CSV table of C-alpha atoms and ligand atoms in Angstrom, one decimal:
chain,number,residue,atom,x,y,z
A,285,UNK,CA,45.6,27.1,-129.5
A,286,UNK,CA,45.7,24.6,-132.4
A,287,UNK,CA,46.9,21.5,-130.2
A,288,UNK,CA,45.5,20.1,-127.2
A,289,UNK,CA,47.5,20.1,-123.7
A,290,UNK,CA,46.8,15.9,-124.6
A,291,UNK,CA,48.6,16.7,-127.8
A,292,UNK,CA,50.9,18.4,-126.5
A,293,UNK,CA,52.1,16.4,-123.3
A,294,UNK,CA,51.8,13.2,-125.7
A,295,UNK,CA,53.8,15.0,-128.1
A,296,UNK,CA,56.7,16.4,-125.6
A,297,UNK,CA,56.7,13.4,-123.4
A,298,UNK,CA,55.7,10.5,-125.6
A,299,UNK,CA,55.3,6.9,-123.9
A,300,UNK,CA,56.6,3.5,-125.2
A,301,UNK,CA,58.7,5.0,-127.3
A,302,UNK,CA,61.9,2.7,-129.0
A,303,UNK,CA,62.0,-0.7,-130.3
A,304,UNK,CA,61.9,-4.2,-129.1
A,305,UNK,CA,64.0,-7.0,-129.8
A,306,UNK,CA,62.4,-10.1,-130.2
A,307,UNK,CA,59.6,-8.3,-130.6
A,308,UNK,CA,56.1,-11.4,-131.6
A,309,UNK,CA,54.6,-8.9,-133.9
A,310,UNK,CA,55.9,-5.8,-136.4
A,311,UNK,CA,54.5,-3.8,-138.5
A,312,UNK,CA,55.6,-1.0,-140.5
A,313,UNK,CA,53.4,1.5,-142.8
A,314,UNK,CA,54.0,4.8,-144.7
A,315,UNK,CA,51.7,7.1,-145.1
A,316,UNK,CA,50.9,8.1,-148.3
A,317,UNK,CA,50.0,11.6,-147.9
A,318,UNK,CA,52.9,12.8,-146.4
A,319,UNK,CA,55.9,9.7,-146.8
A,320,UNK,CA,56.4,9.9,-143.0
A,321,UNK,CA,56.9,6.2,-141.6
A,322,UNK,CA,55.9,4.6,-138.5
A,323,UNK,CA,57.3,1.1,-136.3
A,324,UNK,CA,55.3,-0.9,-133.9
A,325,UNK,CA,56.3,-3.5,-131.9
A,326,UNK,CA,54.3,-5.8,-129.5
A,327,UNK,CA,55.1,-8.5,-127.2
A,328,UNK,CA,52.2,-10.8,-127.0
A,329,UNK,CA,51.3,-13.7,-124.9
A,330,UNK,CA,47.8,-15.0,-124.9
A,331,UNK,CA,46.2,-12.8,-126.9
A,332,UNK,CA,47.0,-10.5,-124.9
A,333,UNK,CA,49.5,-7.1,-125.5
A,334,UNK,CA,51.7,-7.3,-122.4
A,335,UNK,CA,54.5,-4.9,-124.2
A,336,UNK,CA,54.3,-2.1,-127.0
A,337,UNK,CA,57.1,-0.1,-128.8
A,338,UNK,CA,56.5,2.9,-131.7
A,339,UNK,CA,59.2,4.2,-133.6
A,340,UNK,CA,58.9,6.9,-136.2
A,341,UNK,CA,59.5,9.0,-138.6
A,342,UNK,CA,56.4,11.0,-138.7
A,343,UNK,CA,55.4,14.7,-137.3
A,344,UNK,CA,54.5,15.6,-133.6
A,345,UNK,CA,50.8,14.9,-134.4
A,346,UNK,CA,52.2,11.2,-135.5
A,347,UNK,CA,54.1,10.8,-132.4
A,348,UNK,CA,51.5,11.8,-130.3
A,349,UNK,CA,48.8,9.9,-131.9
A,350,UNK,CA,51.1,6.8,-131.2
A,351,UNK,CA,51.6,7.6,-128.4
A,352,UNK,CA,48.5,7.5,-127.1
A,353,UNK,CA,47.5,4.4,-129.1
A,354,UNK,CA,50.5,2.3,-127.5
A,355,UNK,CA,48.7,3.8,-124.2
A,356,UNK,CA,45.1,2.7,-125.5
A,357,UNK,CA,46.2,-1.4,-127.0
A,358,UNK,CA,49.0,-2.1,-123.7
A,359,UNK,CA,47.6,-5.0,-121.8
A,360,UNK,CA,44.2,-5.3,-123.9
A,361,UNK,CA,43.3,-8.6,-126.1
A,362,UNK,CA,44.4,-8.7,-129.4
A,363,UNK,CA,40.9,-8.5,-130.1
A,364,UNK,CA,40.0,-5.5,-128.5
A,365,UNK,CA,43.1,-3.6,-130.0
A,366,UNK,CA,42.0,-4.3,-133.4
A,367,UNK,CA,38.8,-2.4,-132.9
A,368,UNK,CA,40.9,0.6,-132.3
A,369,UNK,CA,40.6,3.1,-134.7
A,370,UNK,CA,42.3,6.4,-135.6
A,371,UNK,CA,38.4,8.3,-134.5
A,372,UNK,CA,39.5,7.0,-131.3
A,373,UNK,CA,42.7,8.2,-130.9
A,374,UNK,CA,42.2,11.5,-131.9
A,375,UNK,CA,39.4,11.5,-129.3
A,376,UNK,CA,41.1,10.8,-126.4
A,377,UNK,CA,43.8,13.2,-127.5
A,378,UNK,CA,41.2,15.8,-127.4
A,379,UNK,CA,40.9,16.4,-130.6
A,380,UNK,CA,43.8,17.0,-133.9
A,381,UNK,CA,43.8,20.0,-136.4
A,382,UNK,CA,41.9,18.8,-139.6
A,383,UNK,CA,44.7,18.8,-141.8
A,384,UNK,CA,46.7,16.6,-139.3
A,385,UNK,CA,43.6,13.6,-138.8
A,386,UNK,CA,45.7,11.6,-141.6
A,387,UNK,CA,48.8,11.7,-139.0
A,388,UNK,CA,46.6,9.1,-136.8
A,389,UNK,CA,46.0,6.7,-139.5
A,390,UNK,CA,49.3,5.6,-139.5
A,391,UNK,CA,49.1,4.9,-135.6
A,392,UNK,CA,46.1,2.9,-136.2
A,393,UNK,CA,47.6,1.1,-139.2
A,394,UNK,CA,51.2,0.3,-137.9
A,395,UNK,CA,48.5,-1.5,-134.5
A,396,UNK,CA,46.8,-3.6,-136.9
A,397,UNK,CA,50.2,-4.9,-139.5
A,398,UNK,CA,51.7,-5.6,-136.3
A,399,UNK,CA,48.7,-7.9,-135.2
A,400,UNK,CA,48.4,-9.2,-138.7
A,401,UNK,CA,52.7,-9.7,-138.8
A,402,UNK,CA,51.9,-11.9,-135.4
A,403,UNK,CA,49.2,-14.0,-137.0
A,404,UNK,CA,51.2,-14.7,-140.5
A,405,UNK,CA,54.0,-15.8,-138.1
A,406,UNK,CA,51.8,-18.1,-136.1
A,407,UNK,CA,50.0,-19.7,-138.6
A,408,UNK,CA,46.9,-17.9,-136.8
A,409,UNK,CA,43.6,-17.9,-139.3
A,410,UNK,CA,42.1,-14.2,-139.5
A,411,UNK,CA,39.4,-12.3,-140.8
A,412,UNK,CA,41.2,-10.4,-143.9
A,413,UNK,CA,38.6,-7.8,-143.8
A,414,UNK,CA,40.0,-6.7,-140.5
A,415,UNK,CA,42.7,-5.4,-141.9
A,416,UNK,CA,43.5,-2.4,-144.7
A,417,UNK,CA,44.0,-3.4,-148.0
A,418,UNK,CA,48.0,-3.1,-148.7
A,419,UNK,CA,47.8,-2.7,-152.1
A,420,UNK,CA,45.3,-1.0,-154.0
A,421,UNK,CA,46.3,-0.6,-157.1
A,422,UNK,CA,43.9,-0.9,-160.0
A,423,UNK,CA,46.0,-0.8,-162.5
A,424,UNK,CA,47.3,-4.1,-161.7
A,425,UNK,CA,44.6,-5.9,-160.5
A,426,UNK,CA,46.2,-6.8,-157.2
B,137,LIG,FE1,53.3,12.9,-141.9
B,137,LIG,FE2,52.0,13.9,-139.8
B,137,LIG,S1,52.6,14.9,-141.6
B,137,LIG,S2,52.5,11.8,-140.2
């Protein structure tokens, strides 16, 4: 079997799926391997996650991964759900096919540009190292 009956249940019955109006924090990321795209929205209040929203765009491993990440960051600190990483996720989902790890990236990438969208719009100081570099591009220099 290649999935996991985690993968699969995510996958068939994902949670906190749809989007959120008003939502404190957004964030949006492509994934370059495969152009899928992936939403997250959060409601936040103190520091802490009280609501979480994924839309996508991406395969059933994406959706499943995000699932299970808006599972893993509901009601935790903001802090906490920054240490979340994609290693994680594919843990507790018992595990993803090799060529289909890169599908969890974007759920742990879409969880930290929505944090980071929250703290540009609150004027909240961060550490940038937390968070992936969005632009890598040598040519440039950016
Ligand atoms: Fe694109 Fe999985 S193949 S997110």
């Amino acid at each position: 079997m290649l999935y996991s009956e985690k993968v699969m249940d995510h996958f068939t019955n994902p949670r906190n799926v749809g989007t959120m109006e008003n939502a404190d924090g957004v964030g949006e990321v492509g994934n370059a391997k495969c152009g899928d795209i992936m939403k997250i929205f959060l409601k936040i209040n103190d520091d802490v996650i009280e609501d979480v929203k994924f839309s996508t765009f991406g395969c059933g491993s994406a959706i499943a991964s995000s699932s299970m990440a808006t599972e893993m960051i509901k009601g935790k600190p903001l802090s906490q759900a920054l240490e979340l990483t994609n290693k994680a996720v594919v843990e507790a989902l018992d595990g993803l096919p090799p060529h289909k790890i890169h599908c969890s990236v974007l759920a742990e990438e879409a969880v930290k540009a929505a944090i980071k969208d929250y703290y540009d719009k609150n004027g909240i100081a961060y550490d940038e190292s937390l968070f992936p570099q969005e632009h890598d591009c040598e040519h440039c220099g950016e």
